[in-house]
Coordinates of C-alpha atoms and ligand atoms in Angstrom, one line a residue:
X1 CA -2.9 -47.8 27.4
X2 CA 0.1 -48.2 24.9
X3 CA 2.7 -50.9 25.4
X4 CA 4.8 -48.1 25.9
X5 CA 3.0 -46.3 28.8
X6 CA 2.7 -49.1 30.6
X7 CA 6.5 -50.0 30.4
X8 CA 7.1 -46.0 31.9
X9 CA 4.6 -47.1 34.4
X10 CA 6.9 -50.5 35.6
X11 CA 9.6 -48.7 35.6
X12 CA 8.9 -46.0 37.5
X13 CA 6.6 -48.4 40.4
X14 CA 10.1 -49.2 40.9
X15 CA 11.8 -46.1 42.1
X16 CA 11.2 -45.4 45.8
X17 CA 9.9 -41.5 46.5
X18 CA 12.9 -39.1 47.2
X19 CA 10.8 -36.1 48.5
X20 CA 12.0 -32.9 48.7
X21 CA 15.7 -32.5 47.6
X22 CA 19.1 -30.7 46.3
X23 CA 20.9 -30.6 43.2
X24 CA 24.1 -30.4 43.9
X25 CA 27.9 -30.2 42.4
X26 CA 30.6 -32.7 44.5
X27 CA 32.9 -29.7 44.6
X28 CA 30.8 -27.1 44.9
X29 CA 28.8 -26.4 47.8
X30 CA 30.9 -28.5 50.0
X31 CA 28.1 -31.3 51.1
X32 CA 29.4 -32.0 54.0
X33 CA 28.9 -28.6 55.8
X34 CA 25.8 -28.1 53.8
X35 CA 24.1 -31.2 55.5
X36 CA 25.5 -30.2 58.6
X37 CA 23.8 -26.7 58.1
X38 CA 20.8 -28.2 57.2
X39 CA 20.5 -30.7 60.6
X40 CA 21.5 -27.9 62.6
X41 CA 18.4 -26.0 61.3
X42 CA 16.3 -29.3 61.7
X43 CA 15.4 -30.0 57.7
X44 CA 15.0 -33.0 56.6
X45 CA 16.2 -33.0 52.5
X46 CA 14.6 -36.5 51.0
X47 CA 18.0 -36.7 48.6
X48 CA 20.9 -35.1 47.2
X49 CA 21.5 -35.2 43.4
X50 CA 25.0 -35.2 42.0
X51 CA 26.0 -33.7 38.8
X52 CA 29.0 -35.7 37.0
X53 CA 31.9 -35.7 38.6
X54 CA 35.3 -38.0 38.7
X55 CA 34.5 -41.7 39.9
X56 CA 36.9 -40.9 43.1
X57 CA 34.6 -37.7 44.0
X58 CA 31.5 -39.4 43.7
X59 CA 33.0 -42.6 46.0
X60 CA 34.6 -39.7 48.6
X61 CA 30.1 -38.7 48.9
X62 CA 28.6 -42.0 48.7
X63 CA 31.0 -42.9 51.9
X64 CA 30.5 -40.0 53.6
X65 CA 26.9 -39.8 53.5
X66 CA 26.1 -43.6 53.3
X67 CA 22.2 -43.3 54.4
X68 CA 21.8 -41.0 51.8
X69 CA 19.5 -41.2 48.8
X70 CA 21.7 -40.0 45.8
X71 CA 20.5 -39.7 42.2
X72 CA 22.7 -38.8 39.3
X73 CA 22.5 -35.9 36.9
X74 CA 24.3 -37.0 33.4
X75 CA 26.4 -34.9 31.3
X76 CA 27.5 -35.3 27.6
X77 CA 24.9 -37.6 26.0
X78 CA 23.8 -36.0 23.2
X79 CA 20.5 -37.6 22.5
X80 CA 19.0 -34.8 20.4
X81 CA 22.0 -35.3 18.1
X82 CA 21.4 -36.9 15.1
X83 CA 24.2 -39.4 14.9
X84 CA 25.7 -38.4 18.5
X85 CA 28.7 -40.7 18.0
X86 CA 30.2 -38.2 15.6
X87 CA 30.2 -35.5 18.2
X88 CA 31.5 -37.8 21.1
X89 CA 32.1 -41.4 21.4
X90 CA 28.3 -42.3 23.3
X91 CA 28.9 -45.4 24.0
X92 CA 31.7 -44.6 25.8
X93 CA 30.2 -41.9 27.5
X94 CA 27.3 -44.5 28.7
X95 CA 29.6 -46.7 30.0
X96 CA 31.6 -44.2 31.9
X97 CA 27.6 -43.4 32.8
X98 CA 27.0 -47.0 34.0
X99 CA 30.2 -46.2 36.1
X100 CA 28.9 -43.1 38.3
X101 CA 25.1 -44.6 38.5
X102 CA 26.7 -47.4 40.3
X103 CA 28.6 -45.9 42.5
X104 CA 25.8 -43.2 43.5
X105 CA 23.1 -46.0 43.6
X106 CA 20.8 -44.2 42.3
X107 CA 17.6 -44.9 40.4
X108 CA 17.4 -42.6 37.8
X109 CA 19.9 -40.5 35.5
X110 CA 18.4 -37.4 34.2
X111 CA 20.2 -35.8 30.9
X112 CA 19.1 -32.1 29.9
X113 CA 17.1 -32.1 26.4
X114 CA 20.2 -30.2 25.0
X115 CA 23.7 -30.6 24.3
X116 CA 26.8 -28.5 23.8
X117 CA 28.1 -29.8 20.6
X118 CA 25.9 -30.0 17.1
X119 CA 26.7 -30.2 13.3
X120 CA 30.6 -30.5 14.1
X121 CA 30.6 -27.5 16.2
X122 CA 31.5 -27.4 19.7
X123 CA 29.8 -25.0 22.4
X124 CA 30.6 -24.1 26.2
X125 CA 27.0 -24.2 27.5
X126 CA 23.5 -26.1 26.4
X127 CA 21.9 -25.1 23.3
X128 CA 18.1 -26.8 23.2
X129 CA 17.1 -29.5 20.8
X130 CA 15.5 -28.5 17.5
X131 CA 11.6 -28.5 18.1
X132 CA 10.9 -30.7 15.7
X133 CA 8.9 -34.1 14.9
X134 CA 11.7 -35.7 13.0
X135 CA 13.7 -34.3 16.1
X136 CA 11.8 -35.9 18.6
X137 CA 11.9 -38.9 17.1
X138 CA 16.1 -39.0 16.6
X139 CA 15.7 -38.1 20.7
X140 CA 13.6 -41.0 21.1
X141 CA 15.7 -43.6 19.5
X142 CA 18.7 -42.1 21.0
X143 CA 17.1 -42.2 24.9
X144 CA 16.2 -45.8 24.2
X145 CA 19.4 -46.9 22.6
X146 CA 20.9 -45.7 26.3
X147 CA 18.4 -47.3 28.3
X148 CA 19.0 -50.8 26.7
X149 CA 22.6 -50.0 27.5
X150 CA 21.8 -49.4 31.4
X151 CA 19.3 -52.3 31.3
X152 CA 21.9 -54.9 29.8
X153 CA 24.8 -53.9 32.5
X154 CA 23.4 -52.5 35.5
X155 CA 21.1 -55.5 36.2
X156 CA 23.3 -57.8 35.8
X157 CA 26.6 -56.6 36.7
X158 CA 25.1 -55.7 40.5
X159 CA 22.1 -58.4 40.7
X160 CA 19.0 -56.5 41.2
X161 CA 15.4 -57.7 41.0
X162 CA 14.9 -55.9 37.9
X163 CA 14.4 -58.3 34.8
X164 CA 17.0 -56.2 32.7
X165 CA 15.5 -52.8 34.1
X166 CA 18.3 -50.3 34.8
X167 CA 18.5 -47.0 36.7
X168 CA 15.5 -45.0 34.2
X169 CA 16.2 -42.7 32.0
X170 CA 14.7 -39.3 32.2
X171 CA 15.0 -36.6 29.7
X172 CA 14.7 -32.3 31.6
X173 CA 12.8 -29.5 29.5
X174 CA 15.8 -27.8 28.4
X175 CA 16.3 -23.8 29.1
X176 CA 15.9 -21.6 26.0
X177 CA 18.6 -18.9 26.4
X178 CA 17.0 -16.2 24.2
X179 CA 15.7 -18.1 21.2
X180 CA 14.4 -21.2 20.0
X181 CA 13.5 -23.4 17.4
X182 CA 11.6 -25.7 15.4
X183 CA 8.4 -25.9 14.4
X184 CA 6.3 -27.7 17.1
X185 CA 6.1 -26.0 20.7
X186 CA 8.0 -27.9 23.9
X187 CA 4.8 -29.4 25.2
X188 CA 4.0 -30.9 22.0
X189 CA 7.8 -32.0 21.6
X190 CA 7.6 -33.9 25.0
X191 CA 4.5 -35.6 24.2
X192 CA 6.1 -36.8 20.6
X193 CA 9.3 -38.2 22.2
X194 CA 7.2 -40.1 25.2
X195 CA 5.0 -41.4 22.8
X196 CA 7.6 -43.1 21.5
X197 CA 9.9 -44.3 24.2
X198 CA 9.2 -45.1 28.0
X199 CA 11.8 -42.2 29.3
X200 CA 11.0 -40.6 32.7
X201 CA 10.8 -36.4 32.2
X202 CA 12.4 -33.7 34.1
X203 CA 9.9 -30.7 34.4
X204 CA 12.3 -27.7 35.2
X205 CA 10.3 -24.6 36.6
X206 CA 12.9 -22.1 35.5
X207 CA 13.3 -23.1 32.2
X208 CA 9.6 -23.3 30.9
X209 CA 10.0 -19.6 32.5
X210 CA 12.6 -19.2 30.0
X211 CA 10.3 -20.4 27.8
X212 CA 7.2 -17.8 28.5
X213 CA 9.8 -15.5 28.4
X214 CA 11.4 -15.8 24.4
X215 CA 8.8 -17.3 22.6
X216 CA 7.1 -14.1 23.0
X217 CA 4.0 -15.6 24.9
X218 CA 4.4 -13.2 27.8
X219 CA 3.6 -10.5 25.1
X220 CA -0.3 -12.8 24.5
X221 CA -1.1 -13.7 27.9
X222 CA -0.3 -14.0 31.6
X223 CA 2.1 -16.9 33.1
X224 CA -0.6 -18.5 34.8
X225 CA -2.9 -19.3 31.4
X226 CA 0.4 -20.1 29.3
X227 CA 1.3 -22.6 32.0
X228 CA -1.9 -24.0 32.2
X229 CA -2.6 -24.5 29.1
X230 CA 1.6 -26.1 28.6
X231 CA 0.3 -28.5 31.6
X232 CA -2.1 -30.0 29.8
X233 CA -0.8 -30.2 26.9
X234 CA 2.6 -31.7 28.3
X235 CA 3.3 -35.3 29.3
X236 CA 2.8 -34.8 33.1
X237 CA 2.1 -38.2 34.0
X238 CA 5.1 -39.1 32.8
X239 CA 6.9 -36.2 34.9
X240 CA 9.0 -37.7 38.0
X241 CA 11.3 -34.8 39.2
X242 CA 10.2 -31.4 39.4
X243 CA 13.6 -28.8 39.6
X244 CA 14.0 -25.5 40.6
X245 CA 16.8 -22.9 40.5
X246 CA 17.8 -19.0 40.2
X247 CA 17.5 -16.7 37.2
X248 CA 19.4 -14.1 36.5
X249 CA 20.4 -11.6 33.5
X250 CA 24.2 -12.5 32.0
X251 CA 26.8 -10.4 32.8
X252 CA 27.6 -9.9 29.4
X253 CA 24.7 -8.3 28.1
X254 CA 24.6 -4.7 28.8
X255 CA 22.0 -3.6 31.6
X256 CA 20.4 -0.6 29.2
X257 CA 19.0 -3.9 26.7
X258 CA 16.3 -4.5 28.7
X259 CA 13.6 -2.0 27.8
X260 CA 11.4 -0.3 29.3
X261 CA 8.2 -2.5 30.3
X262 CA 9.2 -5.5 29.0
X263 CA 9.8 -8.7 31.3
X264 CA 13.7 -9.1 32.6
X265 CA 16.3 -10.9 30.4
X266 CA 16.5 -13.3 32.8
X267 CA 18.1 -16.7 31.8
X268 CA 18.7 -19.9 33.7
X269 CA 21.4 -19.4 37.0
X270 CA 21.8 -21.5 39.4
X271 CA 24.0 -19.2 41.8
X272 CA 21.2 -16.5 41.8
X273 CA 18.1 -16.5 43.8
X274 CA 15.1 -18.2 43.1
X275 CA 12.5 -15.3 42.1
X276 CA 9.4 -16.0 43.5
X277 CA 7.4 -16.2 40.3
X278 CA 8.7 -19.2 40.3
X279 CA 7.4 -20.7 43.7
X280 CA 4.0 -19.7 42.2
X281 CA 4.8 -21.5 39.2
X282 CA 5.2 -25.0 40.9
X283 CA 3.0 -24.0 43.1
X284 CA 0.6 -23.7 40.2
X285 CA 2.2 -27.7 38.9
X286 CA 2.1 -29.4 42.4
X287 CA -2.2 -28.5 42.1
X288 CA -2.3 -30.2 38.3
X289 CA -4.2 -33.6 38.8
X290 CA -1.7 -34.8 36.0
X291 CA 0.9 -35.0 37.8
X292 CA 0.7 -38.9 38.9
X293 CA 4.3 -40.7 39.4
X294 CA 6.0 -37.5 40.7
X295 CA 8.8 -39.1 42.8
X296 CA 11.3 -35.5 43.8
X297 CA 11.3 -32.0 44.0
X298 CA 14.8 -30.8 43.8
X299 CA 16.3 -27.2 44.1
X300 CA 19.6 -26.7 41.9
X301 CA 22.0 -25.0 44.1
X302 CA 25.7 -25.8 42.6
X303 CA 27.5 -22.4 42.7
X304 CA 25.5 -20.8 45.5
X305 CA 26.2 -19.9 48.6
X306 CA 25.5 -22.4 51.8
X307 CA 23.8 -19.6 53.2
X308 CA 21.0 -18.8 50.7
X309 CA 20.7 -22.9 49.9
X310 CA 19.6 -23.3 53.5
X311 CA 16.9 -20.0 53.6
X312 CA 15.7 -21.0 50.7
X313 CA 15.2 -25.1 51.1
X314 CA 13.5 -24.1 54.6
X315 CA 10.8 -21.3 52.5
X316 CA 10.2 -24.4 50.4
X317 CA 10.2 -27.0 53.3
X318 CA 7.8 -25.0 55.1
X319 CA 5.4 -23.8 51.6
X320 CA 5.6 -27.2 49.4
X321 CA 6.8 -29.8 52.1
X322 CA 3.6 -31.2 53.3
X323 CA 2.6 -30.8 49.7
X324 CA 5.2 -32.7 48.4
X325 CA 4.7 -35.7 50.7
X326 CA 1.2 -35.9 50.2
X327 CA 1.5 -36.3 46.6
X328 CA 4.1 -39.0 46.6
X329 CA 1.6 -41.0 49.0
X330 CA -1.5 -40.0 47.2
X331 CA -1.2 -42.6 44.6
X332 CA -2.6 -45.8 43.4
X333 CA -1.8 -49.0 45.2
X334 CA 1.2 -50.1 43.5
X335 CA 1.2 -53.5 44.1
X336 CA -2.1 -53.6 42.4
X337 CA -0.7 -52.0 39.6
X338 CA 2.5 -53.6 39.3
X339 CA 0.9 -57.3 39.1
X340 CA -2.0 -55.7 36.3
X341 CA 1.5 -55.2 34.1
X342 CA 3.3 -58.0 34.4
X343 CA 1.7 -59.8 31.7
X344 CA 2.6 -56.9 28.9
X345 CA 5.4 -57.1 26.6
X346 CA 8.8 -55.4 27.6
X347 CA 10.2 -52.2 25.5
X348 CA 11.1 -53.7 21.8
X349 CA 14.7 -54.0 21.6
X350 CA 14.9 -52.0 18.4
X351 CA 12.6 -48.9 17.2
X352 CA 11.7 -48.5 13.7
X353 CA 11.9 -44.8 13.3
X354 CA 11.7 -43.2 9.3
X355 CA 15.0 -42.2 8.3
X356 CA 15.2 -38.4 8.1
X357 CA 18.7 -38.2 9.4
X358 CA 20.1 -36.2 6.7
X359 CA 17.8 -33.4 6.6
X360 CA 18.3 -32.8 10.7
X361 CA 21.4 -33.1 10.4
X362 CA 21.2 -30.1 8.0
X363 CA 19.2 -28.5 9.9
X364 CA 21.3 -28.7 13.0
X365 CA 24.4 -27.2 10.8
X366 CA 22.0 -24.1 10.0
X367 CA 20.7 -24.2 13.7
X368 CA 24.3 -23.8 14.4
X369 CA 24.5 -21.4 12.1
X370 CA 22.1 -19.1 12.8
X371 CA 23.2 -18.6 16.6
X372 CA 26.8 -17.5 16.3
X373 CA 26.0 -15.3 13.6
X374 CA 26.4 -16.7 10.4
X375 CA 23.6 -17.1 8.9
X376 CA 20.4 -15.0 9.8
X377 CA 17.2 -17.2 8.9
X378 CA 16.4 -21.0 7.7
X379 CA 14.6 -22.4 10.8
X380 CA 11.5 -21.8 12.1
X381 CA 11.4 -19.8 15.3
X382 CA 9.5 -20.8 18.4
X383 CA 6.5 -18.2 18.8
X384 CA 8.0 -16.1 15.6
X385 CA 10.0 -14.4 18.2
X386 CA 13.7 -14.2 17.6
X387 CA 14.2 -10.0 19.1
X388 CA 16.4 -11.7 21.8
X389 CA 18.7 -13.5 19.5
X390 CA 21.7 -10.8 19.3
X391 CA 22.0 -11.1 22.9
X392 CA 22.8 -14.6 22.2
X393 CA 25.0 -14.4 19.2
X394 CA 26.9 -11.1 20.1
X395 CA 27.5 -11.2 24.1
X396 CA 26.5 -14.5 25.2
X397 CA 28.6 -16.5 22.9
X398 CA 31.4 -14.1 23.0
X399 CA 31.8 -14.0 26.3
X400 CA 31.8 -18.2 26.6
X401 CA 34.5 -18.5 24.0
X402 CA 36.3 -15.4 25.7
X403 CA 35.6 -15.6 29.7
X404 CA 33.3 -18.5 30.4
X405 CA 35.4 -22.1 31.8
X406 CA 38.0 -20.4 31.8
X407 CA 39.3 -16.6 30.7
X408 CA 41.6 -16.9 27.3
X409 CA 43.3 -13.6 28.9
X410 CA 44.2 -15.5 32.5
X411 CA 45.1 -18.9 30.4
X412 CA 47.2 -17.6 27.6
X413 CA 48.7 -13.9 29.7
X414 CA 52.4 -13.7 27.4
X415 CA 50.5 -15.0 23.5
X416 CA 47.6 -12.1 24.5
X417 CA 50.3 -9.9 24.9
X418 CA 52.0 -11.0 22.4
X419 CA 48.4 -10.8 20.1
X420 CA 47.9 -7.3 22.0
X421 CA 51.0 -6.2 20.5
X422 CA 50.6 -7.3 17.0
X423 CA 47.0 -5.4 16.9
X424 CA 45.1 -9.2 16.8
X425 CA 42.1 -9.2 18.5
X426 CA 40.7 -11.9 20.4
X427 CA 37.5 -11.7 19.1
X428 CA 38.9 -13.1 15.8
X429 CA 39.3 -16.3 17.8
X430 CA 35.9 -16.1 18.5
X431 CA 35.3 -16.4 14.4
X432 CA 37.9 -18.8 14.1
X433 CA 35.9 -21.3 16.5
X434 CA 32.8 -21.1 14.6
X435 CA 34.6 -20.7 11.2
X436 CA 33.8 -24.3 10.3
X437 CA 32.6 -27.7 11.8
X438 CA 35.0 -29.8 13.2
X439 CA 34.8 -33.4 13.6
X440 CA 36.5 -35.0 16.7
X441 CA 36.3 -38.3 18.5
X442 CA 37.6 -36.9 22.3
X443 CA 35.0 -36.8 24.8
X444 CA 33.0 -33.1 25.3
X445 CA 35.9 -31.3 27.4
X446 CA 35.2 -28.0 26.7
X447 CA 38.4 -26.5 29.1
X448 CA 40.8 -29.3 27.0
X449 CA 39.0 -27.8 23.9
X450 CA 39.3 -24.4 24.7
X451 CA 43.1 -24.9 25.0
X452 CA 43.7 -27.2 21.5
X453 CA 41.6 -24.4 19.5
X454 CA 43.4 -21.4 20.8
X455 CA 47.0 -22.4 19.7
X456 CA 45.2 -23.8 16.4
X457 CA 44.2 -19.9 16.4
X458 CA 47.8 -18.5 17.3
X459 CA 49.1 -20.7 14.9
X460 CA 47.1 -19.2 12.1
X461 CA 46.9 -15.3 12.6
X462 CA 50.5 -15.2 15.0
X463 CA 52.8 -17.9 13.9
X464 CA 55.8 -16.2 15.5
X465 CA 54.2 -16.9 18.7
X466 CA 53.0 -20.7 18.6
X467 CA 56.0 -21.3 20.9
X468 CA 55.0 -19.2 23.6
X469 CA 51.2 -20.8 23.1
X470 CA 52.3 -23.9 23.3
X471 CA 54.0 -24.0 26.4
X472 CA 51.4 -22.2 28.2
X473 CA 48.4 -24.7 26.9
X474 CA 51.6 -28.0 28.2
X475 CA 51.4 -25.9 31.8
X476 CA 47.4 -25.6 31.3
X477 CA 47.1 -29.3 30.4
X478 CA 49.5 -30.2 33.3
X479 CA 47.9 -28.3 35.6
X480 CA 44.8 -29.4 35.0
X481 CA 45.8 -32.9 35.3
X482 CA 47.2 -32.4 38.6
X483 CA 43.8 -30.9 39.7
X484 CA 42.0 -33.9 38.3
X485 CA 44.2 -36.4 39.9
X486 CA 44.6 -34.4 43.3
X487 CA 40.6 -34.1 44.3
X488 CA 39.6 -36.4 41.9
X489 CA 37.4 -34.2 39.9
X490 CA 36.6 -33.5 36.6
X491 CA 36.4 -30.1 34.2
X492 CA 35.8 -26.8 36.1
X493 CA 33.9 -25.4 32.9
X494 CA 30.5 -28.1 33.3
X495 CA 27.1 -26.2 33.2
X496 CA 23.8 -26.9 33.7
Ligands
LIG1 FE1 17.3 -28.4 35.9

C-alpha cells in the first residue's frame, strides 16, 4: 500500500455512510415539499446534496432540515486547469468553499473533472479535462493544493477531531458531450490522478454512458463488456459516491441527426428521466467486489419535477435499497483499520510534479479551439471518434451563447431590434465570444459575463446602439442583484 492509499483510506474511515440520496438545487425542487412528498410515501433518503448556492440559501436548508445529512457539490474550481488562478481567483473560490461546507456540515465536496473556462476562454456549460498524463498530473496538484486549503481552516476554525483533515475532496467522471480528448482513456486518467493524490472519486453512471456512447466503443462491443472492463481498470476503491441522473438529446440539435440504427444522441440532463440502461449499469457497479469505501448513492434531480423525483427514488429504494445498505455495512472493521494507519506519514505538504505547464496550456488553447470551430484537428481524440463533434460546435455551443442562462433575445429585446434592423446577426456574437482568449480576474459568472460581452459586441459591429445596450445590461445587472439579495441565491445559469 502507497503512503498515498492509505492517507484516501483515513480519510475516508472518517465519513459516516449516507446511503441512498438526492442531489439537489436550493431553489430548485423546493426541498421542503419534496421531503414532505417523500415521508408521505414512507422513503427514507440517507442525505440531500446541495449544489452551490448563496451562503443565506444554504443557512435557510440547514435550519430547516436540521437532522439532515447534507453534503456539498462545488462549482468553479478549475482543477484540470493548468494555472486555474488565471481563469478565476481559486483561492478565493476555496474560501468562499470553506464557507458553504461549513454551513452544510458536510463531509465531503465533490467538484466535476471539468470546468467552464480554459485557455482564456469562457464557456456556459462543463467541457471535460484533457485525457492526458501531464493532465492528470496538473489535476492532481491542483485537488491537493485545495485539500491543504480545507485541511488548514476547516479543522481548526470549527474544532474537529481531525488532525488537519478537512471535509475530502472528491473529484466526478465528467460527462463527454459528443467528443473527447486526449490520449489516455478515463479509466486510465482516474487511476493517474489517484495515484498521485488521496482525492475521494465521483463515479457518475450517466456520464461513463456518455462515454460508451462518443468514444465510439458502442460501435466494438456491448455496454456490459465496455463497463466491465472500465471497472477494473478504474480506481473503484477509491469511489465513495455513486450518481445517477436523466439523459436526453439537446434541443438544439435537429431530431433527423440521429441516424438510423445508431444509439441516441443522448447527453447528460438532469430534468429528463433516468433510462433504464442506466439502472442496469449500477446495477452492473453495486456487484464489482472493487467497490470497497462506497459511502452514497445519489440521484441528481435539480430541474425535475417533484413528481417523477419521488417515482423514481422509490424504483430505486425498492431495486438498490437493501443493496445499497448492505454494502456500506459489508466492510472491514474500521477501528482495526484506522489504528493499523495511524503510524503512516500524512499527505506531503507539497508535490513534486514535472513542469509541463506550457505545453497543456497549449494544448488547452487548441482544445478550445477545436470545439467552437476554429481549428479542426491538433488533439488526439478519445476512441478516434470525433463524427459527433459538429453537434457540439454548430448547435450546442450556439445555442449556449444564444439561449442557454439566459436568452440574448429576452435580455437585450430594443439592441436585437435594433441589430434586426441593421441586418446584424446574432450569431456574429457567437464569433465574437470565441474570437480570442480573454483574461479576467472576476469569479465564473457566466449570466454577469454574458451581459459584459454582449455590449462589448454591440459596441463593435452597432456603435449607434451601445446606449440602448447599456442601459438594458444596468436593468439586467440590477435586476439580478435584487434576485440575489431577495432569496439569497446565486446565478440562474449554473449547470451540472
Ligand atoms: Fe453527477
Amino acid at each position: 500500500m502507497t503512503s498515498v492509499e492509505r492517507e484516501f483510506i483515513k480519510r475516508v474511515n472518517r465519513i459516516p455512510h449516507h446511503g441512498l440520496g438526492l442531489s439537489v438545487d436550493v431553489y430548485q425542487p423546493d426541498l421542503i415539499e419534496l421531503a414532505g412528498e417523500l415521508d408521505r410515501r414512507g422513503l427514507d433518503y440517507g442525505y440531500l446534496e446541495i449544489f452551490k448556492a448563496a451562503p443565506a440559501a444554504l443557512e435557510s436548508v440547514r435550519r430547516r432540515m436540521p437532522d439532515t445529512l447534507l453534503s456539498y457539490h462545488a462549482e468553479g474550481l478549475w482543477v484540470t486547469q493548468p494555472n486555474p488562478e488565471r481563469l478565476s481567483p481559486f483561492d478565493a473560490e476555496l474560501d468562499e468553499t470553506v464557507g458553504q461546507l461549513r454551513i452544510l456540515g458536510s463531509h465531503w465536496l465533490n467538484h466535476e473533472c471539468a470546468t467552464k473556462q480554459m485557455a482564456g476562454y469562457a464557456f456556459g456549460t462543463y467541457l471535460p479535462a484533457l485525457f492526458t498524463s501531464a493532465s492528470a498530473e496538473v489535476t492532481a496538484e491542483n485537488i491537493a493544493r485545495a485539500q491543504q486549503r480545507l485541511d488548514r481552516t476547516i479543522p481548526v476554525c470549527d474544532g474537529h477531531d481531525g488532525n488537519g483533515m478537512g471535509p475530502l475532496f472528491l473529484i466526478e467522471t465528467p460527462p463527454l458531450t459528443y467528443v473527447g480528448f486526449g490520449d489516455v482513456n478515463m479509466a486510465e486518467f482516474f487511476r493517474l490522478v489517484t495515484d498521485l493524490t488521496p482525492c475521494g472519486v465521483v463515479l457518475d453512471i450517466g456520464h461513463l454512458w456518455t462515454v460508451y456512447r462518443y468514444t465510439g466503443e458502442w460501435r466494438r462491443r456491448p455496454l456490459t463488456a465496455f463497463l466491465a472492463e472500465f471497472l477494473d481498470a478504474f480506481p473503484l476503491e477509491r469511489v465513495v459516491e455513486i450518481h445517477m441522473a436523466g439523459l436526453a438529446p439537446h434541443p438544439s440539435v435537429p431530431s433527423h441527426t440521429q441516424a438510423a440504427g445508431e444509439m441516441p444522441l443522448w447527453i447528460d440532463a438532469h430534468g429528463a428521466p433516468i433510462p433504464e440502461v442506466l439502472s442496469d449499469m449500477l446495477a452492473q457497479v453495486l456487484e464489482h467486489k472493487g467497490l470497497i469505501n462506497l459511502k452514497g448513492v445519489a440521484l441528481e434531480v435539480d430541474t425535475k419535477p417533484i413528481p417523477t423525483i419521488v417515482e423514481e427514488f422509490a424504483e430505486a429504494h425498492a431495486r438498490f435499497g437493501p443493496k445499497i445498505a448492505h454494502e456500506l455495512r459489508d466492510e472491514r472493521d474500521e477501528r482495526d483499520l484506522r489504528d493499523s494507519i495511524l503510524a503512516f506519514p500524512a499527505f506531503p505538504a507539497s508535490l513534486a510534479f514535472p513542469a509541463s505547464l506550457a505545453s497543456l496550456a497549449e494544448q488547452y488553447d487548441r482544445y478550445a479551439q477545436i470545439v467552437t470551430g476554429r481549428a479542426a484537428t491538433g488533439l488526439p481524440v478519445l476512441g478516434q471518434d470525433a463524427s459527433a463533434l459538429p453537434l457540439y460546435s454548430e448547435h450546442y455551443l450556439p445555442h449556449e451563447i444564444l439561449e442557454w442562462g439566459g436568452a440574448v433575445r429576452e435580455m437585450f429585446p430594443e439592441t436585437c431590434r435594433n441589430l434586426d434592423r441593421a441586418g446584424i446577426s446574432l450569431n456574429g456574437f457567437v464569433r465574437f465570444w470565441f474570437r480570442e482568449p480573454r483574461d479576467t480576474d472576476q469569479a465564473y459568472d457566466f449570466f454577469l459575463l454574458k451581459i459584459a460581452r454582449f455590449v462589448e459586441f454591440v459596441r463593435e459591429v452597432l456603435p449607434d446602439s451601445l446606449v440602448t445596450a447599456e442601459q438594458e445590461a444596468q436593468a439586467l445587472r440590477d435586476g439580478y442583484q435584487a434576485a440575489c439579495e431577495q432569496v439569497g441565491r446565486e446565478p440562474l445559469t449554473v449547470n451540472r
